[in-house]
PDB file of C-alpha atoms in Angstrom:
ATOM      1  CA  MET A   1     289.645  -3.058 153.541  1.00 53.00           C
ATOM      2  CA  ASP A   2     288.843  -4.415 156.445  1.00 59.00           C
ATOM      3  CA  SER A   3     286.158  -1.178 157.950  1.00 58.00           C
ATOM      4  CA  PRO A   4     282.354  -4.272 158.595  1.00 58.00           C
ATOM      5  CA  ARG A   5     281.197  -1.753 156.467  1.00 59.00           C
ATOM      6  CA  TYR A   6     282.580  -3.850 152.796  1.00 56.00           C
ATOM      7  CA  LYS A   7     281.422  -6.853 154.647  1.00 59.00           C
ATOM      8  CA  SER A   8     278.343  -8.423 153.753  1.00 61.00           C
ATOM      9  CA  THR A   9     276.253 -12.423 154.236  1.00 69.00           C
ATOM     10  CA  ILE A  10     273.921 -12.061 151.767  1.00 73.00           C
ATOM     11  CA  GLY A  11     276.153 -14.290 149.514  1.00 70.00           C
ATOM     12  CA  PHE A  12     276.091 -16.843 153.255  1.00 71.00           C
ATOM     13  CA  ILE A  13     273.045 -16.723 153.206  1.00 78.00           C
ATOM     14  CA  ASP A  14     271.735 -17.124 149.274  1.00 76.00           C
ATOM     15  CA  LEU A  15     273.752 -20.744 150.209  1.00 78.00           C
ATOM     16  CA  LEU A  16     271.937 -21.820 152.595  1.00 79.00           C
ATOM     17  CA  PHE A  17     269.055 -20.681 151.241  1.00 79.00           C
ATOM     18  CA  ASN A  18     269.862 -22.974 148.091  1.00 80.00           C
ATOM     19  CA  ILE A  19     270.529 -25.674 150.143  1.00 86.00           C
ATOM     20  CA  LEU A  20     267.704 -25.654 152.248  1.00 84.00           C
ATOM     21  CA  LEU A  21     265.967 -25.945 149.019  1.00 83.00           C
ATOM     22  CA  GLY A  22     267.733 -28.430 146.819  1.00 83.00           C
ATOM     23  CA  PHE A  23     267.144 -30.567 150.172  1.00 80.00           C
ATOM     24  CA  ALA A  24     263.040 -30.245 149.931  1.00 83.00           C
ATOM     25  CA  PHE A  25     263.232 -30.841 147.103  1.00 81.00           C
ATOM     26  CA  LEU A  26     265.109 -34.486 146.468  1.00 83.00           C
ATOM     27  CA  PHE A  27     263.065 -35.435 149.362  1.00 79.00           C
ATOM     28  CA  ILE A  28     259.178 -34.575 147.821  1.00 84.00           C
ATOM     29  CA  ILE A  29     261.308 -36.707 144.834  1.00 83.00           C
ATOM     30  CA  ALA A  30     261.989 -39.837 147.171  1.00 79.00           C
ATOM     31  CA  PHE A  31     258.737 -39.280 149.255  1.00 73.00           C
ATOM     32  CA  LEU A  32     257.027 -39.736 145.468  1.00 76.00           C
ATOM     33  CA  LEU A  33     259.152 -42.403 144.654  1.00 77.00           C
ATOM     34  CA  ILE A  34     258.022 -44.198 147.415  1.00 74.00           C
ATOM     35  CA  LYS A  35     254.136 -43.805 147.531  1.00 54.00           C
ATOM     36  CA  PRO A  36     252.942 -45.778 144.913  1.00 52.00           C
ATOM     37  CA  GLU A  37     255.904 -49.318 145.815  1.00 50.00           C
ATOM     38  CA  ALA A  38     253.490 -49.302 149.801  1.00 48.00           C
ATOM     39  CA  LYS A  39     250.750 -49.187 147.844  1.00 49.00           C
ATOM     40  CA  LYS A  40     251.626 -52.090 145.663  1.00 49.00           C
ATOM     41  CA  GLU A  41     253.212 -53.844 148.455  1.00 48.00           C
ATOM     42  CA  ASP A  42     249.356 -52.987 150.389  1.00 48.00           C
ATOM     43  CA  PHE A  43     247.331 -55.061 147.876  1.00 43.00           C
ATOM     44  CA  GLU A  44     250.070 -57.995 147.859  1.00 46.00           C
ATOM     45  CA  ARG A  45     249.280 -58.641 151.556  1.00 48.00           C
ATOM     46  CA  ARG A  46     245.724 -58.710 150.956  1.00 76.00           C
ATOM     47  CA  ALA A  47     245.051 -61.816 148.792  1.00 89.00           C
ATOM     48  CA  GLU A  48     246.679 -65.524 147.864  1.00 94.00           C
ATOM     49  CA  PHE A  49     243.509 -66.529 145.091  1.00 96.00           C
ATOM     50  CA  VAL A  50     241.089 -64.320 143.432  1.00 95.00           C
ATOM     51  CA  ILE A  51     237.970 -67.111 142.681  1.00 96.00           C
ATOM     52  CA  VAL A  52     235.687 -65.113 140.836  1.00 95.00           C
ATOM     53  CA  MET A  53     232.280 -66.973 138.959  1.00 93.00           C
ATOM     54  CA  GLU A  54     229.806 -64.694 136.433  1.00 92.00           C
ATOM     55  CA  TRP A  55     226.764 -66.391 134.426  1.00 90.00           C
ATOM     56  CA  ASN A  56     224.872 -63.963 131.710  1.00 87.00           C
ATOM     57  CA  HIS A  57     224.256 -60.152 133.357  1.00 82.00           C
ATOM     58  CA  GLU A  58     220.990 -60.292 132.061  1.00 80.00           C
ATOM     59  CA  MET A  59     219.042 -63.673 133.813  1.00 83.00           C
ATOM     60  CA  PRO A  60     217.227 -63.574 137.135  1.00 83.00           C
ATOM     61  CA  ASP A  61     218.940 -67.806 137.757  1.00 87.00           C
ATOM     62  CA  ASP A  62     220.660 -67.903 141.333  1.00 89.00           C
ATOM     63  CA  ILE A  63     224.423 -70.039 141.536  1.00 92.00           C
ATOM     64  CA  ASP A  64     226.605 -70.270 144.902  1.00 93.00           C
ATOM     65  CA  LEU A  65     229.993 -70.062 144.500  1.00 95.00           C
ATOM     66  CA  TYR A  66     231.587 -73.097 147.444  1.00 97.00           C
ATOM     67  CA  VAL A  67     235.077 -73.620 148.107  1.00 97.00           C
ATOM     68  CA  GLN A  68     236.695 -76.254 151.018  1.00 97.00           C
ATOM     69  CA  ASP A  69     240.053 -75.473 151.867  1.00 97.00           C
ATOM     70  CA  PRO A  70     242.086 -78.011 153.629  1.00 97.00           C
ATOM     71  CA  THR A  71     241.004 -78.879 156.982  1.00 97.00           C
ATOM     72  CA  GLY A  72     237.699 -78.931 155.732  1.00 96.00           C
ATOM     73  CA  ASP A  73     235.556 -75.432 155.530  1.00 96.00           C
ATOM     74  CA  ILE A  74     233.544 -75.308 153.695  1.00 96.00           C
ATOM     75  CA  VAL A  75     232.546 -70.833 152.577  1.00 95.00           C
ATOM     76  CA  SER A  76     229.376 -69.787 150.729  1.00 94.00           C
ATOM     77  CA  PHE A  77     226.810 -68.172 150.849  1.00 92.00           C
ATOM     78  CA  ARG A  78     226.102 -69.841 153.922  1.00 91.00           C
ATOM     79  CA  HIS A  79     228.810 -69.124 155.507  1.00 93.00           C
ATOM     80  CA  PRO A  80     230.570 -66.020 153.711  1.00 93.00           C
ATOM     81  CA  ILE A  81     233.837 -65.499 155.976  1.00 94.00           C
ATOM     82  CA  VAL A  82     235.448 -69.482 156.823  1.00 95.00           C
ATOM     83  CA  ASN A  83     239.549 -68.772 157.622  1.00 95.00           C
ATOM     84  CA  PHE A  84     241.820 -66.942 155.280  1.00 95.00           C
ATOM     85  CA  MET A  85     238.351 -67.644 153.071  1.00 96.00           C
ATOM     86  CA  HIS A  86     235.730 -64.791 152.207  1.00 95.00           C
ATOM     87  CA  LEU A  87     233.290 -64.631 149.867  1.00 93.00           C
ATOM     88  CA  ASP A  88     232.379 -60.866 148.639  1.00 88.00           C
ATOM     89  CA  LYS A  89     228.957 -61.423 147.779  1.00 81.00           C
ATOM     90  CA  ASP A  90     225.917 -63.327 147.449  1.00 77.00           C
ATOM     91  CA  ASP A  91     224.976 -63.003 143.972  1.00 69.00           C
ATOM     92  CA  LEU A  92     220.937 -64.105 144.011  1.00 65.00           C
ATOM     93  CA  GLY A  93     220.915 -62.722 140.513  1.00 58.00           C
ATOM     94  CA  TYR A  94     218.311 -60.246 139.708  1.00 54.00           C
ATOM     95  CA  VAL A  95     217.641 -59.842 142.553  1.00 56.00           C
ATOM     96  CA  ASN A  96     219.682 -58.078 144.362  1.00 57.00           C
ATOM     97  CA  ASP A  97     221.207 -56.689 141.238  1.00 57.00           C
ATOM     98  CA  ILE A  98     218.076 -53.328 141.915  1.00 61.00           C
ATOM     99  CA  VAL A  99     217.788 -51.113 144.004  1.00 65.00           C
ATOM    100  CA  TYR A 100     215.363 -48.616 144.669  1.00 67.00           C
ATOM    101  CA  ASN A 101     216.214 -44.787 144.610  1.00 73.00           C
ATOM    102  CA  ALA A 102     214.575 -42.340 147.706  1.00 77.00           C
ATOM    103  CA  ASN A 103     212.107 -41.324 144.508  1.00 80.00           C
ATOM    104  CA  GLY A 104     210.673 -44.372 143.961  1.00 76.00           C
ATOM    105  CA  LYS A 105     212.556 -45.089 140.480  1.00 78.00           C
ATOM    106  CA  ILE A 106     214.867 -48.364 140.210  1.00 70.00           C
ATOM    107  CA  THR A 107     218.363 -48.034 139.735  1.00 68.00           C
ATOM    108  CA  LYS A 108     219.388 -51.668 137.954  1.00 63.00           C
ATOM    109  CA  VAL A 109     223.499 -52.983 137.262  1.00 67.00           C
ATOM    110  CA  ASN A 110     223.650 -55.611 135.152  1.00 72.00           C
ATOM    111  CA  ILE A 111     225.705 -58.145 137.257  1.00 80.00           C
ATOM    112  CA  ASN A 112     225.539 -61.424 137.435  1.00 86.00           C
ATOM    113  CA  ARG A 113     229.069 -62.752 139.911  1.00 90.00           C
ATOM    114  CA  GLU A 114     230.701 -63.799 143.369  1.00 91.00           C
ATOM    115  CA  VAL A 115     233.710 -63.809 143.865  1.00 93.00           C
ATOM    116  CA  VAL A 116     236.045 -65.590 146.853  1.00 95.00           C
ATOM    117  CA  THR A 117     239.155 -64.257 148.165  1.00 95.00           C
ATOM    118  CA  ILE A 118     241.386 -66.796 149.912  1.00 96.00           C
ATOM    119  CA  ARG A 119     243.514 -64.388 152.089  1.00 94.00           C
ATOM    120  CA  GLY A 120     246.394 -66.218 153.189  1.00 94.00           C
ATOM    121  CA  ILE A 121     248.205 -70.149 152.315  1.00 94.00           C
ATOM    122  CA  ILE A 122     247.103 -72.779 154.346  1.00 96.00           C
ATOM    123  CA  PRO A 123     249.245 -75.982 152.498  1.00 97.00           C
ATOM    124  CA  GLY A 124     246.591 -79.193 150.771  1.00 97.00           C
ATOM    125  CA  GLU A 125     243.453 -79.459 148.942  1.00 97.00           C
ATOM    126  CA  TYR A 126     241.529 -76.168 148.215  1.00 98.00           C
ATOM    127  CA  ILE A 127     238.048 -77.856 146.253  1.00 97.00           C
ATOM    128  CA  ILE A 128     235.523 -75.997 144.158  1.00 97.00           C
ATOM    129  CA  ASN A 129     232.138 -76.347 143.020  1.00 97.00           C
ATOM    130  CA  ILE A 130     229.213 -74.506 141.645  1.00 96.00           C
ATOM    131  CA  HIS A 131     225.395 -75.258 142.364  1.00 95.00           C
ATOM    132  CA  MET A 132     222.403 -73.648 140.682  1.00 93.00           C
ATOM    133  CA  TYR A 133     220.059 -72.745 143.852  1.00 92.00           C
ATOM    134  CA  PHE A 134     217.663 -71.507 141.627  1.00 88.00           C
ATOM    135  CA  LYS A 135     216.800 -72.186 137.713  1.00 89.00           C
ATOM    136  CA  VAL A 136     213.812 -69.559 135.886  1.00 86.00           C
ATOM    137  CA  GLY A 137     214.543 -71.161 132.444  1.00 82.00           C
ATOM    138  CA  GLN A 138     215.126 -74.609 130.387  1.00 88.00           C
ATOM    139  CA  GLU A 139     217.752 -73.439 128.695  1.00 90.00           C
ATOM    140  CA  PRO A 140     221.363 -74.074 129.407  1.00 93.00           C
ATOM    141  CA  VAL A 141     223.405 -71.451 131.999  1.00 93.00           C
ATOM    142  CA  PRO A 142     227.267 -71.289 131.149  1.00 95.00           C
ATOM    143  CA  VAL A 143     229.072 -70.434 133.890  1.00 95.00           C
ATOM    144  CA  THR A 144     232.474 -68.763 133.967  1.00 95.00           C
ATOM    145  CA  ILE A 145     235.047 -69.806 136.583  1.00 96.00           C
ATOM    146  CA  GLN A 146     238.558 -68.194 136.767  1.00 96.00           C
ATOM    147  CA  ILE A 147     240.900 -68.722 139.383  1.00 96.00           C
ATOM    148  CA  ASP A 148     243.927 -66.341 139.514  1.00 96.00           C
ATOM    149  CA  LYS A 149     247.166 -67.031 142.052  1.00 95.00           C
ATOM    150  CA  ILE A 150     247.939 -63.589 142.973  1.00 93.00           C
ATOM    151  CA  ASN A 151     251.303 -63.693 144.292  1.00 87.00           C
ATOM    152  CA  PRO A 152     253.163 -63.867 141.404  1.00 90.00           C
ATOM    153  CA  TYR A 153     250.147 -63.341 139.376  1.00 93.00           C
ATOM    154  CA  SER A 154     249.081 -66.217 137.013  1.00 94.00           C
ATOM    155  CA  VAL A 155     246.125 -68.498 136.525  1.00 95.00           C
ATOM    156  CA  VAL A 156     245.352 -71.624 137.880  1.00 95.00           C
ATOM    157  CA  LEU A 157     242.222 -72.616 135.758  1.00 95.00           C
ATOM    158  CA  ARG A 158     240.037 -70.407 133.208  1.00 96.00           C
ATOM    159  CA  GLU A 159     236.843 -72.501 131.766  1.00 94.00           C
ATOM    160  CA  THR A 160     232.671 -71.386 130.834  1.00 96.00           C
ATOM    161  CA  ILE A 161     230.962 -74.689 132.457  1.00 95.00           C
ATOM    162  CA  GLU A 162     226.824 -75.737 131.536  1.00 95.00           C
ATOM    163  CA  LEU A 163     224.351 -76.055 134.145  1.00 94.00           C
ATOM    164  CA  LYS A 164     221.323 -77.135 133.567  1.00 93.00           C
ATOM    165  CA  ASN A 165     219.024 -77.974 136.205  1.00 93.00           C
ATOM    166  CA  LYS A 166     217.154 -76.385 139.835  1.00 92.00           C
ATOM    167  CA  GLY A 167     220.148 -78.402 141.760  1.00 92.00           C
ATOM    168  CA  ASP A 168     223.041 -79.519 139.635  1.00 94.00           C
ATOM    169  CA  GLU A 169     226.236 -79.270 141.385  1.00 96.00           C
ATOM    170  CA  VAL A 170     229.615 -79.604 139.588  1.00 96.00           C
ATOM    171  CA  THR A 171     233.287 -79.362 140.622  1.00 97.00           C
ATOM    172  CA  VAL A 172     235.733 -76.642 138.892  1.00 96.00           C
ATOM    173  CA  ALA A 173     238.601 -77.878 139.968  1.00 96.00           C
ATOM    174  CA  ARG A 174     240.535 -79.253 142.616  1.00 96.00           C
ATOM    175  CA  PHE A 175     244.093 -78.070 143.717  1.00 96.00           C
ATOM    176  CA  SER A 176     246.842 -78.352 145.493  1.00 97.00           C
ATOM    177  CA  VAL A 177     248.951 -75.438 147.767  1.00 96.00           C
ATOM    178  CA  LYS A 178     251.891 -75.589 148.978  1.00 95.00           C
ATOM    179  CA  SER A 179     253.423 -73.220 151.760  1.00 93.00           C
ATOM    180  CA  ASN A 180     255.357 -71.494 149.173  1.00 92.00           C
ATOM    181  CA  GLY A 181     252.085 -71.026 147.496  1.00 92.00           C
ATOM    182  CA  ASP A 182     252.868 -72.968 144.749  1.00 94.00           C
ATOM    183  CA  VAL A 183     249.699 -75.226 142.233  1.00 95.00           C
ATOM    184  CA  ILE A 184     250.784 -79.205 142.067  1.00 93.00           C
ATOM    185  CA  ASN A 185     247.638 -81.812 141.037  1.00 93.00           C
ATOM    186  CA  VAL A 186     244.989 -79.747 139.541  1.00 93.00           C
ATOM    187  CA  ASN A 187     241.756 -82.113 138.369  1.00 95.00           C
ATOM    188  CA  LYS A 188     238.125 -82.606 138.297  1.00 94.00           C
ATOM    189  CA  LEU A 189     237.740 -85.954 140.765  1.00 96.00           C
ATOM    190  CA  PRO A 190     233.696 -84.634 141.890  1.00 95.00           C
ATOM    191  CA  LYS A 191     232.812 -83.982 145.547  1.00 95.00           C
ATOM    192  CA  LYS A 192     229.453 -82.687 147.052  1.00 94.00           C
ATOM    193  CA  LEU A 193     229.686 -79.781 149.256  1.00 94.00           C
ATOM    194  CA  VAL A 194     226.187 -78.648 148.917  1.00 89.00           C
ATOM    195  CA  GLU A 195     224.369 -82.089 150.545  1.00 68.00           C
ATOM    196  CA  ARG A 196     226.528 -81.666 153.597  1.00 50.00           C
ATOM    197  CA  TRP A 197     224.460 -78.548 154.657  1.00 47.00           C
ATOM    198  CA  ASP A 198     221.336 -79.543 153.147  1.00 46.00           C
ATOM    199  CA  LYS A 199     221.622 -82.707 155.650  1.00 40.00           C
ATOM    200  CA  GLY A 200     221.892 -80.912 158.811  1.00 38.00           C
TER     201      GLY A 200
END
């Protein structure tokens, strides 16, 4: 019975193969569980606050968003990137909602929206103003502003304000941010931000 012809390594090879297969399966499971969390963390690092301004998507009026940070610097269409603040697009109403295709036909996306993202925290007061840069009709234009704190998520403010005339400027909100990101002292004390540029 000790003859080499009666000995087999097939069972041992099967055992090694099953162990290797088990490790590969565990690795795939671990990878799938880790990857979505990494994406979530990656997103959360990109913004601390998001300020969204919207008005009637069918209207040609041009309304601008101005945000001043605690250093006194202002982000707007004139300076779309200032410190940690980024304006994603200067929406001109109807003007930049249309694209002429290669065949001459028009593609239109009805959206009137400006968004400022604050990607880092500077402790102190932030001021958010809206300004009616260009107006066509006589009817007042309702403008909705929402300020979202991202980490952790909360709505700092959501409000609709009417702008009636070209040149109207309204302070929608002033709020202070602590170094840990906490929001305090939300108020609407008016402060002009636009005239600073127009007089320069």
